[in-house]
Amino acid sequence: MKHGDNLLIQIFRCKTLKYKENLPDTSVVVCFHNEARSVLLRTVHSIIDRSPEHLLKEIILVDDFSDMEHLGKPLEDYVATLGKVKVVRAKKREGLIRARLLGFAAATGEVVTFLDSHCECAEVCPVIDVIEDETLKYQYGSARSTSIGGFDWNLQFNWHAIPEYERKRRDNKDYLPVRYRMSITIVMA
């Protein structure tokens, strides 16, 4: 089996799943600071192109006080032609979390989805694929090696393997979502 064959199989499996008809709409919040215009717009267009229109309420681009000219009025003029996209601007450099909160405050969807400013939405989930930094080539990765993001006690983000109970529940169906329950054990010395 070739790499491309695996992608086609995953897409087929995802499309054969039955999803609820009555899903909530979403506001997608994308924060950026001095991002390359082409990369930011690639993200925006992939969201629009690969999201069901009735589920995508809006895309909110949060500018975390960029100083590049192409991210000012030229960006606003361009996204105005797209319909569901608006720009929210921070009055000073806020950082990722506060910028996301600005986007959240502007959101009107039932659900809020946060994405990086340099990503590409794909039809197959749950996978974080790679976009090469030199060529911007999209590289599909197998969901077989999917990890779960989480935090340790120092609030440092780390990737964790999918727990064995979840691997068994998914029965090698890599296209299924990963359910994760966290158990906390407190040890008193």
mmCIF file of C-alpha atoms in Angstrom:
data_model
loop_
_atom_site.group_PDB
_atom_site.id
_atom_site.type_symbol
_atom_site.label_atom_id
_atom_site.label_comp_id
_atom_site.label_asym_id
_atom_site.label_seq_id
_atom_site.Cartn_x
_atom_site.Cartn_y
_atom_site.Cartn_z
ATOM 1 C CA MET A 1 0.000 0.000 0.000
ATOM 2 C CA LYS A 2 1.358 3.423 -0.937
ATOM 3 C CA HIS A 3 1.204 6.505 1.292
ATOM 4 C CA GLY A 4 -1.518 8.116 -0.856
ATOM 5 C CA ASP A 5 -3.644 4.957 -0.716
ATOM 6 C CA ASN A 6 -3.729 5.177 3.078
ATOM 7 C CA LEU A 7 -4.978 8.779 2.862
ATOM 8 C CA LEU A 8 -7.797 7.779 0.513
ATOM 9 C CA ILE A 9 -8.822 4.923 2.814
ATOM 10 C CA GLN A 10 -8.905 7.282 5.828
ATOM 11 C CA ILE A 11 -11.011 9.854 3.934
ATOM 12 C CA PHE A 12 -13.427 7.097 2.840
ATOM 13 C CA ARG A 13 -13.767 5.797 6.403
ATOM 14 C CA CYS A 14 -14.401 9.293 7.794
ATOM 15 C CA LYS A 15 -17.037 10.008 5.172
ATOM 16 C CA THR A 16 -18.880 6.749 5.885
ATOM 17 C CA LEU A 17 -19.360 7.584 9.570
ATOM 18 C CA LYS A 18 -22.798 8.847 10.559
ATOM 19 C CA TYR A 19 -22.700 12.207 12.330
ATOM 20 C CA LYS A 20 -25.550 14.002 14.057
ATOM 21 C CA GLU A 21 -27.460 16.315 11.727
ATOM 22 C CA ASN A 22 -28.165 18.967 14.330
ATOM 23 C CA LEU A 23 -24.666 20.146 15.296
ATOM 24 C CA PRO A 24 -23.909 23.571 16.793
ATOM 25 C CA ASP A 25 -22.206 26.206 14.650
ATOM 26 C CA THR A 26 -18.720 27.464 15.502
ATOM 27 C CA SER A 27 -16.715 30.645 15.621
ATOM 28 C CA VAL A 28 -13.107 29.909 14.660
ATOM 29 C CA VAL A 29 -10.587 32.158 16.431
ATOM 30 C CA VAL A 30 -7.162 32.518 14.808
ATOM 31 C CA CYS A 31 -4.627 34.673 16.665
ATOM 32 C CA PHE A 32 -1.551 36.041 14.919
ATOM 33 C CA HIS A 33 1.382 38.385 15.396
ATOM 34 C CA ASN A 34 3.445 39.416 12.371
ATOM 35 C CA GLU A 35 2.460 36.260 10.480
ATOM 36 C CA ALA A 36 3.301 35.951 6.797
ATOM 37 C CA ARG A 37 0.224 36.988 4.790
ATOM 38 C CA SER A 38 0.338 33.902 2.573
ATOM 39 C CA VAL A 39 0.468 31.555 5.559
ATOM 40 C CA LEU A 40 -2.357 33.328 7.389
ATOM 41 C CA LEU A 41 -4.564 33.334 4.293
ATOM 42 C CA ARG A 42 -3.785 29.668 3.626
ATOM 43 C CA THR A 43 -5.160 28.953 7.087
ATOM 44 C CA VAL A 44 -8.276 31.070 6.494
ATOM 45 C CA HIS A 45 -9.012 29.527 3.098
ATOM 46 C CA SER A 46 -8.529 25.986 4.387
ATOM 47 C CA ILE A 47 -11.067 26.688 7.142
ATOM 48 C CA ILE A 48 -13.580 28.053 4.626
ATOM 49 C CA ASP A 49 -12.936 25.369 2.003
ATOM 50 C CA ARG A 50 -13.134 22.389 4.349
ATOM 51 C CA SER A 51 -15.819 23.394 6.835
ATOM 52 C CA PRO A 52 -19.498 22.713 6.227
ATOM 53 C CA GLU A 53 -20.918 26.150 5.430
ATOM 54 C CA HIS A 54 -23.850 25.830 7.833
ATOM 55 C CA LEU A 55 -21.516 24.976 10.733
ATOM 56 C CA LEU A 56 -19.007 27.802 10.178
ATOM 57 C CA LYS A 57 -20.538 30.871 11.804
ATOM 58 C CA GLU A 58 -17.452 33.079 11.440
ATOM 59 C CA ILE A 59 -13.683 33.286 11.461
ATOM 60 C CA ILE A 60 -12.238 35.844 13.849
ATOM 61 C CA LEU A 61 -8.660 36.879 13.109
ATOM 62 C CA VAL A 62 -7.125 38.384 16.246
ATOM 63 C CA ASP A 63 -4.162 40.618 15.484
ATOM 64 C CA ASP A 64 -1.918 40.659 18.555
ATOM 65 C CA PHE A 65 -0.485 44.111 17.761
ATOM 66 C CA SER A 66 1.336 43.292 14.512
ATOM 67 C CA ASP A 67 3.450 46.024 12.953
ATOM 68 C CA MET A 68 3.733 44.641 9.413
ATOM 69 C CA GLU A 69 1.919 46.747 6.818
ATOM 70 C CA HIS A 70 0.379 43.788 4.962
ATOM 71 C CA LEU A 71 -1.477 42.804 8.156
ATOM 72 C CA GLY A 72 -3.200 46.192 8.423
ATOM 73 C CA LYS A 73 -5.715 47.649 5.985
ATOM 74 C CA PRO A 74 -4.706 45.342 3.083
ATOM 75 C CA LEU A 75 -5.679 42.332 5.225
ATOM 76 C CA GLU A 76 -8.964 43.932 6.298
ATOM 77 C CA ASP A 77 -9.828 44.800 2.688
ATOM 78 C CA TYR A 78 -9.109 41.255 1.523
ATOM 79 C CA VAL A 79 -11.005 39.395 4.248
ATOM 80 C CA ALA A 80 -13.998 41.716 3.767
ATOM 81 C CA THR A 81 -14.472 39.984 0.398
ATOM 82 C CA LEU A 82 -14.697 36.551 2.069
ATOM 83 C CA GLY A 83 -17.912 37.156 3.996
ATOM 84 C CA LYS A 84 -17.557 35.302 7.289
ATOM 85 C CA VAL A 85 -14.158 36.694 8.290
ATOM 86 C CA LYS A 86 -13.517 39.647 10.584
ATOM 87 C CA VAL A 87 -10.417 41.141 12.188
ATOM 88 C CA VAL A 88 -10.146 42.072 15.861
ATOM 89 C CA ARG A 89 -7.083 44.101 16.861
ATOM 90 C CA ALA A 90 -5.329 44.274 20.220
ATOM 91 C CA LYS A 91 -4.353 47.784 21.327
ATOM 92 C CA LYS A 92 -1.048 46.470 22.702
ATOM 93 C CA ARG A 93 0.878 43.189 22.614
ATOM 94 C CA GLU A 94 -1.210 40.768 24.691
ATOM 95 C CA GLY A 95 0.247 37.296 24.151
ATOM 96 C CA LEU A 96 -1.555 34.174 22.995
ATOM 97 C CA ILE A 97 -3.978 33.600 25.875
ATOM 98 C CA ARG A 98 -5.205 37.201 26.138
ATOM 99 C CA ALA A 99 -5.457 37.403 22.349
ATOM 100 C CA ARG A 100 -7.603 34.265 22.382
ATOM 101 C CA LEU A 101 -9.796 35.852 25.042
ATOM 102 C CA LEU A 102 -10.283 38.881 22.758
ATOM 103 C CA GLY A 103 -11.425 36.503 20.026
ATOM 104 C CA PHE A 104 -13.675 34.637 22.426
ATOM 105 C CA ALA A 105 -15.322 37.913 23.497
ATOM 106 C CA ALA A 106 -16.075 38.730 19.831
ATOM 107 C CA ALA A 107 -17.407 35.243 19.016
ATOM 108 C CA THR A 108 -21.102 34.701 18.316
ATOM 109 C CA GLY A 109 -21.093 30.967 17.521
ATOM 110 C CA GLU A 110 -22.439 28.287 19.837
ATOM 111 C CA VAL A 111 -18.976 26.692 19.956
ATOM 112 C CA VAL A 112 -15.599 28.429 19.792
ATOM 113 C CA THR A 113 -12.706 26.701 18.027
ATOM 114 C CA PHE A 114 -9.143 28.004 18.435
ATOM 115 C CA LEU A 115 -6.602 27.375 15.660
ATOM 116 C CA ASP A 116 -3.026 28.457 15.053
ATOM 117 C CA SER A 117 -2.383 31.063 12.372
ATOM 118 C CA HIS A 118 -0.161 28.676 10.441
ATOM 119 C CA CYS A 119 -2.209 25.528 9.994
ATOM 120 C CA GLU A 120 -4.271 23.847 7.331
ATOM 121 C CA CYS A 121 -7.634 22.223 7.949
ATOM 122 C CA ALA A 122 -7.882 18.797 6.370
ATOM 123 C CA GLU A 123 -10.690 16.300 5.833
ATOM 124 C CA VAL A 124 -9.115 13.536 7.905
ATOM 125 C CA CYS A 125 -8.926 13.726 11.687
ATOM 126 C CA PRO A 126 -7.581 13.404 14.331
ATOM 127 C CA VAL A 127 -4.081 14.197 13.078
ATOM 128 C CA ILE A 128 -1.733 17.117 13.363
ATOM 129 C CA ASP A 129 0.110 16.941 10.086
ATOM 130 C CA VAL A 130 3.208 18.877 9.121
ATOM 131 C CA ILE A 131 3.538 21.851 6.807
ATOM 132 C CA GLU A 132 7.206 22.119 5.860
ATOM 133 C CA ASP A 133 8.639 25.464 6.876
ATOM 134 C CA GLU A 134 10.911 25.786 3.826
ATOM 135 C CA THR A 135 8.528 24.824 1.016
ATOM 136 C CA LEU A 136 5.100 25.019 2.737
ATOM 137 C CA LYS A 137 4.463 21.509 1.389
ATOM 138 C CA TYR A 138 1.669 19.687 3.215
ATOM 139 C CA GLN A 139 2.680 16.281 4.606
ATOM 140 C CA TYR A 140 -0.093 13.906 5.599
ATOM 141 C CA GLY A 141 0.661 11.787 8.639
ATOM 142 C CA SER A 142 -0.970 8.559 9.711
ATOM 143 C CA ALA A 143 -3.412 8.758 12.604
ATOM 144 C CA ARG A 144 -1.810 5.577 13.932
ATOM 145 C CA SER A 145 0.733 7.671 15.849
ATOM 146 C CA THR A 146 -1.733 10.254 17.160
ATOM 147 C CA SER A 147 -0.923 11.752 20.545
ATOM 148 C CA ILE A 148 -2.994 13.661 23.065
ATOM 149 C CA GLY A 149 -1.911 17.088 24.251
ATOM 150 C CA GLY A 150 -1.929 17.692 27.974
ATOM 151 C CA PHE A 151 -0.325 19.571 30.828
ATOM 152 C CA ASP A 152 1.829 18.430 33.712
ATOM 153 C CA TRP A 153 1.683 19.831 37.264
ATOM 154 C CA ASN A 154 3.967 22.734 36.224
ATOM 155 C CA LEU A 155 1.464 23.591 33.469
ATOM 156 C CA GLN A 156 3.982 22.630 30.811
ATOM 157 C CA PHE A 157 2.379 21.310 27.635
ATOM 158 C CA ASN A 158 3.389 17.772 26.627
ATOM 159 C CA TRP A 159 2.250 15.134 24.158
ATOM 160 C CA HIS A 160 0.983 11.858 25.645
ATOM 161 C CA ALA A 161 0.358 8.490 24.049
ATOM 162 C CA ILE A 162 -3.237 7.404 23.617
ATOM 163 C CA PRO A 163 -4.120 5.250 26.655
ATOM 164 C CA GLU A 164 -4.487 1.525 26.067
ATOM 165 C CA TYR A 165 -8.189 1.493 27.042
ATOM 166 C CA GLU A 166 -8.840 4.068 24.306
ATOM 167 C CA ARG A 167 -6.816 2.184 21.705
ATOM 168 C CA LYS A 168 -8.931 -0.899 22.436
ATOM 169 C CA ARG A 169 -12.186 1.073 22.225
ATOM 170 C CA ARG A 170 -11.174 2.487 18.843
ATOM 171 C CA ASP A 171 -10.298 -1.046 17.636
ATOM 172 C CA ASN A 172 -7.550 0.178 15.244
ATOM 173 C CA LYS A 173 -9.993 2.584 13.589
ATOM 174 C CA ASP A 174 -7.574 5.486 13.431
ATOM 175 C CA TYR A 175 -10.138 7.815 11.923
ATOM 176 C CA LEU A 176 -12.298 7.803 15.079
ATOM 177 C CA PRO A 177 -12.020 10.667 17.604
ATOM 178 C CA VAL A 178 -9.965 10.093 20.718
ATOM 179 C CA ARG A 179 -11.786 10.241 24.032
ATOM 180 C CA TYR A 180 -9.556 11.055 26.930
ATOM 181 C CA ARG A 181 -10.326 11.014 30.601
ATOM 182 C CA MET A 182 -7.781 12.236 33.031
ATOM 183 C CA SER A 183 -7.347 10.687 36.418
ATOM 184 C CA ILE A 184 -5.385 12.512 39.078
ATOM 185 C CA THR A 185 -3.552 10.743 41.827
ATOM 186 C CA ILE A 186 -2.411 12.881 44.743
ATOM 187 C CA VAL A 187 0.406 11.434 46.812
ATOM 188 C CA MET A 188 0.831 12.913 50.292
ATOM 189 C CA ALA A 189 4.318 12.652 51.757
#
